[in-house]
Amino acid sequence: MKRTILVFGLLILGLLLLFQFSKYAIISGDLKSEFTIALIAVVFFFVGVYLNKKSLHKSTKVLKEIDHKKIEALDISKREYEVLIGISEGLSNKEIGDKLFVSESTVKTHVSNLLSKLNAKRRTQALQIAKDINII
Amino acid sequence: MKRTILVFGLLILGLLLLFQFSKYAIISGDLKSEFTIALIAVVFFFVGVYLNKKSLHKSTKVLKEIDHKKIEALDISKREYEVLIGISEGLSNKEIGDKLFVSESTVKTHVSNLLSKLNAKRRTQALQIAKDINII
DNA sequence: TAAAGGCTCATACTAAAGTACCAAAGCGGT
DNA sequence: ACCGCTTTGGTACTTTAGTATGAGCCTTTA
């Protein structure tokens, strides 16, 4: 919050300076008026872009990226992660097995390990947790 | 695509006119230079905001809103929808029952109806489908 | 008021999911 | 070559999930 106030303060100060400079430049005729107008236009264009992006970041959630570090931190192996993806696609253990060319038993082992690593009791809970920590 | 070209064409035309007008206004001294500068600033500020919003809509996925019409179209009742939310929270049938103050049997009935309405074989698949059609 | 649909709940099954253990093959690092 | 870890797979068992069916209650609507 303090940082926000600081940023806005500096922004307004900068704009005021630019404003005064422009007025002076135009009146004194040191610079071509076209140049000054273009400068103002460009600066405010980017200010608009910046503020809009800021506000979007604040109000709405931007698309999440997968947190690979978290996956490592939780000690989730490649195979286990592939199984997790299968679960998120709504597949049964049997179907995941077919997809990964392993037996249902193997998938069950992976799922069981996955659940304890994610601290979940059910596969649906695992999905919820996985989404929450951005690993899916 | 045609609409986009038209919009951009008009936008550029408008900005050029504004630009010429500003130059003329400042040189002829009809208007105060402060006013002209402020006008330019405001216009380009909003142009920046507008273009940024446009590009965000195009490139990245914007947060999805729940498609209530789809829910109705699929004939999903209030209670069934509440059960669906419970599933998405990773709860068991028993836990959903506790949350909604009904028995596990009731939840099972709702889940079963939900699955057939969503054309899913499992609750995880129901989640995947529900997310896909933006009802969750 | 009778029909219809939603909500509730139960019983009785079947089918998945999940746990616990064990075991063997394979691989990268020391 | 040995260690540790992943991956694989099996057996046996418990727990959830899901299906089918029937039934009672309530509210809305024809």
Coordinates of C-alpha atoms (C1' of nucleotides) in Angstrom, one line a residue:
Chain A
M1 CA 0.0 0.0 0.0
K2 CA 2.8 2.4 0.8
R3 CA 4.5 1.5 -2.4
T4 CA 1.3 2.2 -4.3
I5 CA 1.1 5.7 -2.8
L6 CA 4.8 6.3 -3.6
V7 CA 4.4 5.2 -7.2
F8 CA 1.4 7.4 -7.8
G9 CA 3.0 10.3 -6.1
L10 CA 6.0 10.1 -8.4
L11 CA 3.8 9.5 -11.4
I12 CA 1.8 12.7 -10.8
L13 CA 4.9 14.7 -10.0
G14 CA 6.5 13.5 -13.3
L15 CA 3.4 14.3 -15.3
L16 CA 3.2 17.8 -13.8
L17 CA 6.8 18.4 -14.7
L18 CA 6.2 17.2 -18.2
F19 CA 3.2 19.4 -18.4
Q20 CA 5.0 22.5 -17.3
F21 CA 7.9 21.7 -19.5
S22 CA 5.6 21.4 -22.5
K23 CA 3.9 24.6 -21.8
Y24 CA 7.2 26.4 -21.5
A25 CA 8.6 24.7 -24.7
I26 CA 5.6 25.7 -26.7
I27 CA 5.4 29.3 -25.5
S28 CA 9.1 30.0 -25.8
G29 CA 9.3 28.2 -29.1
D30 CA 12.4 26.2 -28.2
L31 CA 10.9 23.0 -29.6
K32 CA 8.6 22.3 -32.4
S33 CA 5.1 22.0 -31.2
E34 CA 4.6 18.8 -33.2
F35 CA 7.3 17.2 -31.2
T36 CA 5.9 18.3 -27.9
I37 CA 2.4 17.1 -28.8
A38 CA 3.8 13.8 -29.9
L39 CA 5.8 13.4 -26.7
I40 CA 2.7 14.1 -24.5
A41 CA 0.7 11.7 -26.6
V42 CA 3.2 8.9 -26.3
V43 CA 3.7 9.4 -22.5
F44 CA 0.1 9.4 -21.7
F45 CA -0.6 6.5 -24.0
F46 CA 1.8 4.4 -22.0
V47 CA 0.5 5.8 -18.7
G48 CA -2.9 4.6 -19.8
V49 CA -1.5 1.2 -20.7
Y50 CA 0.3 0.9 -17.5
L51 CA -2.5 1.9 -15.2
N52 CA -4.9 -0.3 -17.0
K53 CA -2.6 -3.3 -16.6
K54 CA -2.2 -2.5 -13.0
S55 CA -5.9 -2.3 -12.3
L56 CA -6.5 -5.5 -14.2
H57 CA -3.9 -7.3 -12.1
K58 CA -5.6 -6.1 -9.0
S59 CA -9.2 -6.7 -9.7
T60 CA -9.2 -9.9 -11.8
K61 CA -7.0 -12.9 -11.7
V62 CA -4.7 -13.2 -14.6
L63 CA -4.0 -16.6 -16.1
K64 CA -1.9 -18.7 -13.8
E65 CA 1.3 -20.4 -14.8
I66 CA 2.3 -23.8 -13.5
D67 CA 4.6 -23.6 -10.5
H68 CA 7.3 -26.1 -11.3
K69 CA 9.2 -25.3 -8.2
K70 CA 6.3 -26.2 -6.1
I71 CA 6.0 -29.6 -7.8
E72 CA 9.7 -30.3 -7.0
A73 CA 9.2 -29.0 -3.5
L74 CA 6.4 -31.5 -2.9
D75 CA 8.6 -34.2 -4.3
I76 CA 6.1 -35.1 -7.0
S77 CA 7.7 -37.3 -9.7
K78 CA 7.1 -37.1 -13.4
R79 CA 5.0 -40.2 -13.4
E80 CA 2.9 -39.0 -10.5
Y81 CA 2.4 -35.7 -12.2
E82 CA 1.2 -37.4 -15.4
V83 CA -1.2 -39.3 -13.3
L84 CA -2.4 -36.0 -11.7
I85 CA -3.1 -34.7 -15.2
G86 CA -5.1 -37.8 -16.0
I87 CA -7.1 -37.2 -12.9
S88 CA -7.8 -33.6 -13.9
E89 CA -9.1 -34.9 -17.2
G90 CA -11.7 -36.9 -15.4
L91 CA -10.2 -40.3 -16.2
S92 CA -10.5 -43.4 -14.1
N93 CA -7.5 -45.3 -12.8
K94 CA -8.0 -47.8 -15.6
E95 CA -8.1 -45.2 -18.3
I96 CA -5.0 -43.4 -16.9
G97 CA -3.3 -46.8 -17.0
D98 CA -4.2 -47.3 -20.7
K99 CA -3.1 -43.8 -21.5
L100 CA 0.3 -44.2 -19.8
F101 CA 0.7 -47.9 -20.8
V102 CA 0.9 -49.2 -17.3
S103 CA -1.4 -51.4 -15.2
E104 CA -4.2 -50.1 -13.0
S105 CA -2.2 -51.2 -10.0
T106 CA 0.6 -48.9 -10.9
V107 CA -1.8 -46.0 -11.3
K108 CA -3.2 -46.8 -7.9
T109 CA 0.2 -46.7 -6.4
H110 CA 0.9 -43.4 -8.0
V111 CA -2.4 -41.9 -6.9
S112 CA -1.9 -43.1 -3.4
N113 CA 1.5 -41.5 -3.2
L114 CA 0.2 -38.3 -4.8
L115 CA -2.6 -38.0 -2.3
S116 CA -0.2 -38.3 0.6
K117 CA 2.2 -35.8 -1.0
L118 CA -0.7 -33.3 -1.6
N119 CA -2.2 -34.1 1.8
A120 CA -5.5 -35.0 0.2
K121 CA -8.0 -37.6 1.1
R122 CA -9.6 -38.0 -2.3
R123 CA -8.7 -37.4 -5.9
T124 CA -11.2 -34.5 -6.2
Q125 CA -9.5 -32.9 -3.2
A126 CA -6.2 -33.4 -4.8
L127 CA -7.4 -31.5 -7.8
Q128 CA -8.7 -28.7 -5.7
I129 CA -5.3 -28.4 -3.9
A130 CA -3.3 -28.8 -7.1
K131 CA -5.2 -25.9 -8.6
D132 CA -4.9 -23.9 -5.5
I133 CA -1.1 -24.1 -5.5
N134 CA -0.9 -23.6 -9.2
I135 CA 0.7 -26.9 -10.2
I136 CA -2.1 -27.8 -12.6
Chain B
M1 CA -11.2 -8.9 -38.8
K2 CA -12.8 -6.3 -41.1
R3 CA -14.2 -4.6 -38.1
T4 CA -10.8 -4.4 -36.5
I5 CA -9.3 -2.7 -39.5
L6 CA -12.2 -0.2 -39.7
V7 CA -11.8 0.6 -36.0
F8 CA -8.1 1.2 -36.3
G9 CA -8.5 3.2 -39.4
L10 CA -11.0 5.5 -37.8
L11 CA -8.8 5.7 -34.7
I12 CA -5.8 6.8 -36.6
L13 CA -7.8 9.3 -38.7
G14 CA -9.2 10.8 -35.5
L15 CA -5.8 11.1 -33.9
L16 CA -4.4 12.7 -36.9
L17 CA -7.2 15.2 -37.0
L18 CA -6.7 15.9 -33.3
F19 CA -3.0 16.3 -33.9
Q20 CA -3.5 18.8 -36.6
F21 CA -6.1 20.7 -34.7
S22 CA -3.8 20.9 -31.7
K23 CA -0.9 22.2 -33.7
Y24 CA -3.2 24.8 -35.3
A25 CA -4.7 25.8 -32.0
I26 CA -1.4 26.3 -30.3
I27 CA 0.2 28.2 -33.2
S28 CA -2.8 30.5 -33.8
G29 CA -3.3 31.0 -30.1
D30 CA -7.0 30.4 -30.2
L31 CA -6.9 28.2 -27.3
K32 CA -4.8 28.1 -24.2
S33 CA -1.9 25.8 -24.6
E34 CA -2.6 24.1 -21.2
F35 CA -6.0 23.1 -22.4
T36 CA -4.7 21.6 -25.6
I37 CA -2.0 19.7 -23.8
A38 CA -4.5 18.4 -21.3
L39 CA -6.9 17.3 -24.1
I40 CA -4.1 15.4 -25.9
A41 CA -3.1 13.8 -22.6
V42 CA -6.6 12.7 -21.8
V43 CA -7.3 11.4 -25.3
F44 CA -4.1 9.3 -25.5
F45 CA -4.5 8.1 -22.0
F46 CA -7.9 6.5 -22.9
V47 CA -6.5 5.3 -26.2
G48 CA -3.8 3.5 -24.2
V49 CA -6.4 2.0 -21.8
Y50 CA -8.6 0.9 -24.7
L51 CA -5.9 -0.7 -26.8
N52 CA -4.5 -2.5 -23.7
K53 CA -7.8 -3.9 -22.8
K54 CA -8.4 -5.0 -26.4
S55 CA -5.1 -6.8 -26.6
L56 CA -5.6 -8.5 -23.3
H57 CA -8.9 -9.8 -24.5
K58 CA -7.3 -11.2 -27.6
S59 CA -4.1 -12.7 -26.3
T60 CA -4.9 -14.0 -22.8
K61 CA -7.8 -15.8 -21.4
V62 CA -10.1 -13.5 -19.5
L63 CA -11.8 -14.7 -16.4
K64 CA -14.8 -16.8 -17.2
E65 CA -18.2 -16.1 -15.9
I66 CA -20.6 -18.8 -14.9
D67 CA -23.0 -19.6 -17.7
H68 CA -26.4 -19.7 -15.9
K69 CA -28.2 -20.3 -19.0
K70 CA -26.3 -23.4 -19.6
I71 CA -27.2 -24.6 -16.2
E72 CA -30.8 -24.1 -16.9
A73 CA -30.5 -25.7 -20.3
L74 CA -29.0 -28.8 -18.8
D75 CA -31.9 -28.9 -16.3
I76 CA -29.6 -28.8 -13.3
S77 CA -31.5 -27.9 -10.1
K78 CA -30.3 -25.6 -7.3
R79 CA -29.6 -28.5 -5.0
E80 CA -27.8 -30.4 -7.7
Y81 CA -25.7 -27.4 -8.4
E82 CA -24.8 -27.0 -4.8
V83 CA -23.7 -30.6 -4.8
L84 CA -21.6 -29.9 -7.8
I85 CA -19.9 -27.1 -5.9
G86 CA -19.2 -29.5 -3.1
I87 CA -17.6 -31.9 -5.5
S88 CA -15.4 -29.1 -6.9
E89 CA -14.3 -28.4 -3.4
G90 CA -13.0 -31.9 -3.1
L91 CA -15.6 -33.1 -0.6
S92 CA -16.9 -36.6 -0.2
N93 CA -20.6 -37.4 -0.4
K94 CA -20.8 -37.6 3.4
E95 CA -19.1 -34.2 3.8
I96 CA -21.4 -32.6 1.2
G97 CA -24.3 -34.0 3.1
D98 CA -23.1 -32.5 6.3
K99 CA -22.6 -29.2 4.6
L100 CA -26.1 -29.1 3.1
F101 CA -27.8 -30.7 6.1
V102 CA -29.0 -33.8 4.2
S103 CA -28.1 -37.4 4.3
E104 CA -25.4 -39.1 2.3
S105 CA -28.1 -40.9 0.4
T106 CA -29.6 -37.7 -0.8
V107 CA -26.3 -36.5 -2.0
K108 CA -25.8 -39.7 -3.9
T109 CA -29.1 -39.2 -5.6
H110 CA -28.1 -35.7 -6.6
V111 CA -24.7 -36.8 -7.8
S112 CA -26.1 -39.6 -9.8
N113 CA -28.6 -37.2 -11.5
L114 CA -25.9 -34.7 -12.0
L115 CA -23.7 -37.2 -13.7
S116 CA -26.3 -38.2 -16.2
K117 CA -27.2 -34.6 -16.9
L118 CA -23.6 -33.7 -17.5
N119 CA -23.1 -37.0 -19.4
A120 CA -20.2 -37.9 -17.1
K121 CA -19.1 -41.3 -15.7
R122 CA -17.3 -40.0 -12.7
R123 CA -17.3 -37.0 -10.5
T124 CA -13.9 -35.9 -11.7
Q125 CA -15.2 -36.1 -15.3
A126 CA -18.2 -34.0 -14.2
L127 CA -15.8 -31.4 -12.9
Q128 CA -13.9 -31.3 -16.1
I129 CA -17.0 -31.0 -18.2
A130 CA -18.5 -28.4 -15.8
K131 CA -15.4 -26.3 -16.2
D132 CA -15.4 -26.7 -19.9
I133 CA -18.9 -25.4 -20.3
N134 CA -18.3 -22.6 -17.8
I135 CA -20.9 -23.6 -15.2
I136 CA -18.4 -23.7 -12.4
Chain C
dT1 C1' -57.4 -31.0 -7.4
dA2 C1' -54.5 -33.9 -10.0
dA3 C1' -50.2 -34.0 -12.4
dA4 C1' -45.3 -32.8 -12.4
dG5 C1' -41.1 -31.9 -10.8
dG6 C1' -37.9 -31.2 -6.9
dC7 C1' -36.1 -32.8 -2.5
dT8 C1' -35.6 -36.1 0.7
dC9 C1' -34.1 -40.8 2.3
dA10 C1' -33.6 -45.9 2.4
dT11 C1' -32.1 -50.5 0.8
dA12 C1' -29.3 -53.4 -1.9
dC13 C1' -26.0 -53.9 -5.1
dT14 C1' -21.9 -53.2 -8.2
dA15 C1' -18.0 -50.8 -9.3
dA16 C1' -14.3 -47.8 -8.5
dA17 C1' -11.0 -45.8 -5.4
dG18 C1' -7.8 -46.0 -2.0
dT19 C1' -4.6 -48.4 1.6
dA20 C1' -1.0 -51.5 3.1
dC21 C1' 2.7 -54.5 2.0
dC22 C1' 5.7 -56.7 -0.7
dA23 C1' 8.8 -57.3 -4.5
dA24 C1' 11.6 -56.7 -8.6
dA25 C1' 13.7 -54.1 -12.4
dG26 C1' 16.0 -49.9 -13.8
dC27 C1' 18.8 -45.7 -13.4
dG28 C1' 21.8 -42.0 -11.8
dG29 C1' 25.2 -40.8 -8.5
dT30 C1' 29.2 -41.9 -5.1
Chain D
dA1 C1' 29.3 -52.2 -7.3
dC2 C1' 26.2 -50.4 -4.0
dC3 C1' 22.7 -47.0 -2.5
dG4 C1' 18.6 -44.5 -3.1
dC5 C1' 14.8 -43.5 -5.6
dT6 C1' 11.4 -44.2 -9.3
dT7 C1' 8.6 -47.1 -11.6
dT8 C1' 6.3 -51.0 -12.1
dG9 C1' 3.0 -54.6 -10.6
dG10 C1' 0.6 -57.8 -7.6
dT11 C1' -2.5 -59.4 -3.6
dA12 C1' -5.8 -58.5 -0.2
dC13 C1' -8.8 -55.6 2.0
dT14 C1' -11.6 -51.3 3.3
dT15 C1' -13.8 -47.4 2.0
dT16 C1' -16.2 -44.4 -1.3
dA17 C1' -18.8 -43.8 -5.3
dG18 C1' -22.3 -44.8 -8.2
dT19 C1' -26.8 -47.3 -9.9
dA20 C1' -31.4 -48.9 -9.5
dT21 C1' -35.7 -48.7 -7.4
dG22 C1' -39.3 -47.2 -4.5
dA23 C1' -41.5 -44.0 -1.6
dG24 C1' -43.1 -39.9 1.0
dC25 C1' -43.4 -34.8 1.1
dC26 C1' -43.9 -30.2 -0.8
dT27 C1' -44.6 -26.7 -4.2
dT28 C1' -45.9 -25.1 -8.7
dT29 C1' -48.9 -25.3 -12.5
dA30 C1' -52.5 -26.8 -15.7

